[in-house]
Amino acid sequence: QVHLVESGGGLVQAGGSLRLSCLASGRIFSINSMGWYRQAPGKERELVASMSSRGSTNYADSVKGRFTISRDNAKNTVALQMNNLKPEDTAVYYCTAEGAYTMPTMTSYDYWGQGTQVTVSS
């Protein structure tokens, strides 16, 4: 079992910045991919950014050039630096750990955090 705890959400004006952080805890052996999804009211959940254990990244087109994902494999943490925020970035942001192997079973599952609200005012 892996537990994900997010922090850093809040209310910010358009053009401002926020930094989201997520800590994965449990008997973790390794995590293939850590990242962030978001879900706005009335919309489907979408990938924002992800990073593999080797450092390769994937970003939604809508956030490229504004958001930066970072990860510390040793600490099982992932962060999302969000700059030049726009009202359309308003959503609940979820941290994910995909392909997480835990001891002693070494079985892989995907895990989600509870979500943190990001609200960008115009």
mmCIF file with all atom_site columns, C-alpha atoms in Angstrom:
data_model
loop_
_atom_site.group_PDB
_atom_site.id
_atom_site.type_symbol
_atom_site.label_atom_id
_atom_site.label_alt_id
_atom_site.label_comp_id
_atom_site.label_asym_id
_atom_site.label_entity_id
_atom_site.label_seq_id
_atom_site.pdbx_PDB_ins_code
_atom_site.Cartn_x
_atom_site.Cartn_y
_atom_site.Cartn_z
_atom_site.occupancy
_atom_site.B_iso_or_equiv
_atom_site.pdbx_formal_charge
_atom_site.auth_seq_id
_atom_site.auth_comp_id
_atom_site.auth_asym_id
_atom_site.auth_atom_id
_atom_site.pdbx_PDB_model_num
ATOM 1   C CA . GLN A 1 1   ? 0.000   0.000  0.000   1.00 0.00 ? 1   GLN A CA 1
ATOM 2   C CA . VAL A 1 2   ? 1.244   3.470  -0.943  1.00 0.00 ? 2   VAL A CA 1
ATOM 3   C CA . HIS A 1 3   ? -0.118  6.637  0.607   1.00 0.00 ? 3   HIS A CA 1
ATOM 4   C CA . LEU A 1 4   ? 0.168   9.917  -1.298  1.00 0.00 ? 4   LEU A CA 1
ATOM 5   C CA . VAL A 1 5   ? -0.143  13.282 0.416   1.00 0.00 ? 5   VAL A CA 1
ATOM 6   C CA . GLU A 1 6   ? -0.338  16.483 -1.591  1.00 0.00 ? 6   GLU A CA 1
ATOM 7   C CA . SER A 1 7   ? 0.284   20.015 -0.409  1.00 0.00 ? 7   SER A CA 1
ATOM 8   C CA . GLY A 1 8   ? 0.620   23.490 -1.845  1.00 0.00 ? 8   GLY A CA 1
ATOM 9   C CA . GLY A 1 9   ? -2.719  24.210 -3.420  1.00 0.00 ? 9   GLY A CA 1
ATOM 10  C CA . GLY A 1 10  ? -4.564  27.454 -2.862  1.00 0.00 ? 10  GLY A CA 1
ATOM 11  C CA . LEU A 1 11  ? -5.938  30.635 -4.370  1.00 0.00 ? 11  LEU A CA 1
ATOM 12  C CA . VAL A 1 12  ? -3.794  32.797 -6.621  1.00 0.00 ? 12  VAL A CA 1
ATOM 13  C CA . GLN A 1 13  ? -4.369  35.596 -9.087  1.00 0.00 ? 13  GLN A CA 1
ATOM 14  C CA . ALA A 1 14  ? -3.850  35.086 -12.782 1.00 0.00 ? 14  ALA A CA 1
ATOM 15  C CA . GLY A 1 15  ? -0.183  35.372 -13.642 1.00 0.00 ? 15  GLY A CA 1
ATOM 16  C CA . GLY A 1 16  ? 0.881   34.121 -10.238 1.00 0.00 ? 16  GLY A CA 1
ATOM 17  C CA . SER A 1 17  ? 2.688   30.965 -9.208  1.00 0.00 ? 17  SER A CA 1
ATOM 18  C CA . LEU A 1 18  ? 2.078   27.971 -6.989  1.00 0.00 ? 18  LEU A CA 1
ATOM 19  C CA . ARG A 1 19  ? 4.141   24.931 -6.146  1.00 0.00 ? 19  ARG A CA 1
ATOM 20  C CA . LEU A 1 20  ? 2.507   21.576 -5.475  1.00 0.00 ? 20  LEU A CA 1
ATOM 21  C CA . SER A 1 21  ? 4.318   18.856 -3.582  1.00 0.00 ? 21  SER A CA 1
ATOM 22  C CA . CYS A 1 22  ? 3.541   15.200 -3.056  1.00 0.00 ? 22  CYS A CA 1
ATOM 23  C CA . LEU A 1 23  ? 5.085   12.621 -0.768  1.00 0.00 ? 23  LEU A CA 1
ATOM 24  C CA . ALA A 1 24  ? 4.599   8.911  -1.302  1.00 0.00 ? 24  ALA A CA 1
ATOM 25  C CA . SER A 1 25  ? 4.959   6.735  1.778   1.00 0.00 ? 25  SER A CA 1
ATOM 26  C CA . GLY A 1 26  ? 4.806   3.019  2.438   1.00 0.00 ? 26  GLY A CA 1
ATOM 27  C CA . ARG A 1 27  ? 7.041   0.030  1.849   1.00 0.00 ? 27  ARG A CA 1
ATOM 28  C CA . ILE A 1 28  ? 8.017   1.306  -1.566  1.00 0.00 ? 28  ILE A CA 1
ATOM 29  C CA . PHE A 1 29  ? 10.615  -0.473 -3.644  1.00 0.00 ? 29  PHE A CA 1
ATOM 30  C CA . SER A 1 30  ? 10.284  1.686  -6.738  1.00 0.00 ? 30  SER A CA 1
ATOM 31  C CA . ILE A 1 31  ? 7.800   3.826  -8.658  1.00 0.00 ? 31  ILE A CA 1
ATOM 32  C CA . ASN A 1 32  ? 7.819   3.863  -12.441 1.00 0.00 ? 32  ASN A CA 1
ATOM 33  C CA . SER A 1 33  ? 6.077   7.179  -12.976 1.00 0.00 ? 33  SER A CA 1
ATOM 34  C CA . MET A 1 34  ? 4.987   9.985  -10.690 1.00 0.00 ? 34  MET A CA 1
ATOM 35  C CA . GLY A 1 35  ? 2.916   12.859 -11.853 1.00 0.00 ? 35  GLY A CA 1
ATOM 36  C CA . TRP A 1 36  ? -0.053  15.142 -11.630 1.00 0.00 ? 36  TRP A CA 1
ATOM 37  C CA . TYR A 1 37  ? -3.550  15.010 -13.074 1.00 0.00 ? 37  TYR A CA 1
ATOM 38  C CA . ARG A 1 38  ? -6.263  17.603 -12.688 1.00 0.00 ? 38  ARG A CA 1
ATOM 39  C CA . GLN A 1 39  ? -10.008 17.728 -12.891 1.00 0.00 ? 39  GLN A CA 1
ATOM 40  C CA . ALA A 1 40  ? -12.020 20.887 -13.358 1.00 0.00 ? 40  ALA A CA 1
ATOM 41  C CA . PRO A 1 41  ? -15.758 21.028 -12.610 1.00 0.00 ? 41  PRO A CA 1
ATOM 42  C CA . GLY A 1 42  ? -17.733 19.360 -15.360 1.00 0.00 ? 42  GLY A CA 1
ATOM 43  C CA . LYS A 1 43  ? -14.632 18.114 -17.132 1.00 0.00 ? 43  LYS A CA 1
ATOM 44  C CA . GLU A 1 44  ? -12.777 14.832 -17.331 1.00 0.00 ? 44  GLU A CA 1
ATOM 45  C CA . ARG A 1 45  ? -9.613  14.226 -15.408 1.00 0.00 ? 45  ARG A CA 1
ATOM 46  C CA . GLU A 1 46  ? -6.559  15.017 -17.521 1.00 0.00 ? 46  GLU A CA 1
ATOM 47  C CA . LEU A 1 47  ? -2.834  14.490 -17.308 1.00 0.00 ? 47  LEU A CA 1
ATOM 48  C CA . VAL A 1 48  ? -0.906  17.634 -16.441 1.00 0.00 ? 48  VAL A CA 1
ATOM 49  C CA . ALA A 1 49  ? 2.632   16.311 -16.188 1.00 0.00 ? 49  ALA A CA 1
ATOM 50  C CA . SER A 1 50  ? 4.489   13.117 -15.374 1.00 0.00 ? 50  SER A CA 1
ATOM 51  C CA . MET A 1 51  ? 8.050   11.999 -14.882 1.00 0.00 ? 51  MET A CA 1
ATOM 52  C CA . SER A 1 52  ? 9.510   8.528  -15.145 1.00 0.00 ? 52  SER A CA 1
ATOM 53  C CA . SER A 1 53  ? 12.058  7.141  -12.733 1.00 0.00 ? 53  SER A CA 1
ATOM 54  C CA . ARG A 1 54  ? 14.707  7.835  -15.369 1.00 0.00 ? 54  ARG A CA 1
ATOM 55  C CA . GLY A 1 55  ? 13.709  11.470 -15.674 1.00 0.00 ? 55  GLY A CA 1
ATOM 56  C CA . SER A 1 56  ? 11.745  11.566 -18.892 1.00 0.00 ? 56  SER A CA 1
ATOM 57  C CA . THR A 1 57  ? 8.842   13.976 -18.759 1.00 0.00 ? 57  THR A CA 1
ATOM 58  C CA . ASN A 1 58  ? 5.463   14.376 -20.362 1.00 0.00 ? 58  ASN A CA 1
ATOM 59  C CA . TYR A 1 59  ? 3.404   17.572 -20.278 1.00 0.00 ? 59  TYR A CA 1
ATOM 60  C CA . ALA A 1 60  ? -0.055  18.544 -21.422 1.00 0.00 ? 60  ALA A CA 1
ATOM 61  C CA . ASP A 1 61  ? 0.166   21.000 -24.297 1.00 0.00 ? 61  ASP A CA 1
ATOM 62  C CA . SER A 1 62  ? -1.785  23.556 -22.285 1.00 0.00 ? 62  SER A CA 1
ATOM 63  C CA . VAL A 1 63  ? 0.898   23.782 -19.589 1.00 0.00 ? 63  VAL A CA 1
ATOM 64  C CA . LYS A 1 64  ? 4.103   23.482 -21.594 1.00 0.00 ? 64  LYS A CA 1
ATOM 65  C CA . GLY A 1 65  ? 6.427   26.367 -20.887 1.00 0.00 ? 65  GLY A CA 1
ATOM 66  C CA . ARG A 1 66  ? 4.546   27.304 -17.707 1.00 0.00 ? 66  ARG A CA 1
ATOM 67  C CA . PHE A 1 67  ? 4.684   24.208 -15.483 1.00 0.00 ? 67  PHE A CA 1
ATOM 68  C CA . THR A 1 68  ? 7.744   22.217 -14.474 1.00 0.00 ? 68  THR A CA 1
ATOM 69  C CA . ILE A 1 69  ? 7.690   18.799 -12.849 1.00 0.00 ? 69  ILE A CA 1
ATOM 70  C CA . SER A 1 70  ? 10.495  17.537 -10.653 1.00 0.00 ? 70  SER A CA 1
ATOM 71  C CA . ARG A 1 71  ? 11.039  14.329 -8.767  1.00 0.00 ? 71  ARG A CA 1
ATOM 72  C CA . ASP A 1 72  ? 13.300  12.903 -6.079  1.00 0.00 ? 72  ASP A CA 1
ATOM 73  C CA . ASN A 1 73  ? 13.420  9.123  -6.463  1.00 0.00 ? 73  ASN A CA 1
ATOM 74  C CA . ALA A 1 74  ? 15.258  8.592  -3.188  1.00 0.00 ? 74  ALA A CA 1
ATOM 75  C CA . LYS A 1 75  ? 12.635  10.508 -1.213  1.00 0.00 ? 75  LYS A CA 1
ATOM 76  C CA . ASN A 1 76  ? 9.630   9.379  -3.285  1.00 0.00 ? 76  ASN A CA 1
ATOM 77  C CA . THR A 1 77  ? 8.506   12.932 -3.829  1.00 0.00 ? 77  THR A CA 1
ATOM 78  C CA . VAL A 1 78  ? 7.236   14.800 -6.843  1.00 0.00 ? 78  VAL A CA 1
ATOM 79  C CA . ALA A 1 79  ? 6.618   18.507 -7.251  1.00 0.00 ? 79  ALA A CA 1
ATOM 80  C CA . LEU A 1 80  ? 4.908   20.712 -9.786  1.00 0.00 ? 80  LEU A CA 1
ATOM 81  C CA . GLN A 1 81  ? 6.022   24.318 -10.170 1.00 0.00 ? 81  GLN A CA 1
ATOM 82  C CA . MET A 1 82  ? 3.226   26.260 -11.806 1.00 0.00 ? 82  MET A CA 1
ATOM 83  C CA . ASN A 1 83  ? 4.009   29.695 -13.206 1.00 0.00 ? 83  ASN A CA 1
ATOM 84  C CA . ASN A 1 84  ? 1.932   32.203 -15.138 1.00 0.00 ? 84  ASN A CA 1
ATOM 85  C CA . LEU A 1 85  ? -1.240  30.566 -13.904 1.00 0.00 ? 85  LEU A CA 1
ATOM 86  C CA . LYS A 1 86  ? -4.453  31.114 -15.816 1.00 0.00 ? 86  LYS A CA 1
ATOM 87  C CA . PRO A 1 87  ? -8.090  30.884 -14.694 1.00 0.00 ? 87  PRO A CA 1
ATOM 88  C CA . GLU A 1 88  ? -8.435  27.774 -16.857 1.00 0.00 ? 88  GLU A CA 1
ATOM 89  C CA . ASP A 1 89  ? -5.862  26.062 -14.638 1.00 0.00 ? 89  ASP A CA 1
ATOM 90  C CA . THR A 1 90  ? -8.439  26.043 -11.844 1.00 0.00 ? 90  THR A CA 1
ATOM 91  C CA . ALA A 1 91  ? -9.027  22.427 -10.835 1.00 0.00 ? 91  ALA A CA 1
ATOM 92  C CA . VAL A 1 92  ? -8.407  19.791 -8.231  1.00 0.00 ? 92  VAL A CA 1
ATOM 93  C CA . TYR A 1 93  ? -4.890  18.483 -8.750  1.00 0.00 ? 93  TYR A CA 1
ATOM 94  C CA . TYR A 1 94  ? -4.126  14.842 -7.998  1.00 0.00 ? 94  TYR A CA 1
ATOM 95  C CA . CYS A 1 95  ? -0.748  13.297 -7.406  1.00 0.00 ? 95  CYS A CA 1
ATOM 96  C CA . THR A 1 96  ? -0.190  9.850  -8.901  1.00 0.00 ? 96  THR A CA 1
ATOM 97  C CA . ALA A 1 97  ? 2.270   7.036  -8.443  1.00 0.00 ? 97  ALA A CA 1
ATOM 98  C CA . GLU A 1 98  ? 1.958   4.652  -11.367 1.00 0.00 ? 98  GLU A CA 1
ATOM 99  C CA . GLY A 1 99  ? 3.674   1.313  -11.412 1.00 0.00 ? 99  GLY A CA 1
ATOM 100 C CA . ALA A 1 100 ? 4.537   1.431  -7.721  1.00 0.00 ? 100 ALA A CA 1
ATOM 101 C CA . TYR A 1 101 ? 6.185   -1.744 -6.446  1.00 0.00 ? 101 TYR A CA 1
ATOM 102 C CA . THR A 1 102 ? 5.911   -2.404 -2.725  1.00 0.00 ? 102 THR A CA 1
ATOM 103 C CA . MET A 1 103 ? 7.646   -4.872 -0.479  1.00 0.00 ? 103 MET A CA 1
ATOM 104 C CA . PRO A 1 104 ? 7.442   -7.733 0.242   1.00 0.00 ? 104 PRO A CA 1
ATOM 105 C CA . THR A 1 105 ? 5.030   -8.794 -2.522  1.00 0.00 ? 105 THR A CA 1
ATOM 106 C CA . MET A 1 106 ? 6.686   -6.696 -5.260  1.00 0.00 ? 106 MET A CA 1
ATOM 107 C CA . THR A 1 107 ? 3.292   -6.268 -6.862  1.00 0.00 ? 107 THR A CA 1
ATOM 108 C CA . SER A 1 108 ? 2.721   -3.159 -8.962  1.00 0.00 ? 108 SER A CA 1
ATOM 109 C CA . TYR A 1 109 ? -0.292  -0.904 -8.551  1.00 0.00 ? 109 TYR A CA 1
ATOM 110 C CA . ASP A 1 110 ? -1.258  2.640  -9.386  1.00 0.00 ? 110 ASP A CA 1
ATOM 111 C CA . TYR A 1 111 ? -2.050  5.020  -6.540  1.00 0.00 ? 111 TYR A CA 1
ATOM 112 C CA . TRP A 1 112 ? -3.766  8.393  -6.289  1.00 0.00 ? 112 TRP A CA 1
ATOM 113 C CA . GLY A 1 113 ? -3.686  11.163 -3.738  1.00 0.00 ? 113 GLY A CA 1
ATOM 114 C CA . GLN A 1 114 ? -6.782  12.827 -2.322  1.00 0.00 ? 114 GLN A CA 1
ATOM 115 C CA . GLY A 1 115 ? -6.309  15.967 -4.398  1.00 0.00 ? 115 GLY A CA 1
ATOM 116 C CA . THR A 1 116 ? -5.557  19.592 -3.682  1.00 0.00 ? 116 THR A CA 1
ATOM 117 C CA . GLN A 1 117 ? -7.587  22.542 -4.932  1.00 0.00 ? 117 GLN A CA 1
ATOM 118 C CA . VAL A 1 118 ? -5.965  25.161 -7.137  1.00 0.00 ? 118 VAL A CA 1
ATOM 119 C CA . THR A 1 119 ? -8.042  28.236 -7.873  1.00 0.00 ? 119 THR A CA 1
ATOM 120 C CA . VAL A 1 120 ? -6.838  30.986 -10.193 1.00 0.00 ? 120 VAL A CA 1
ATOM 121 C CA . SER A 1 121 ? -8.804  34.225 -10.141 1.00 0.00 ? 121 SER A CA 1
ATOM 122 C CA . SER A 1 122 ? -8.955  36.562 -13.106 1.00 0.00 ? 122 SER A CA 1
#
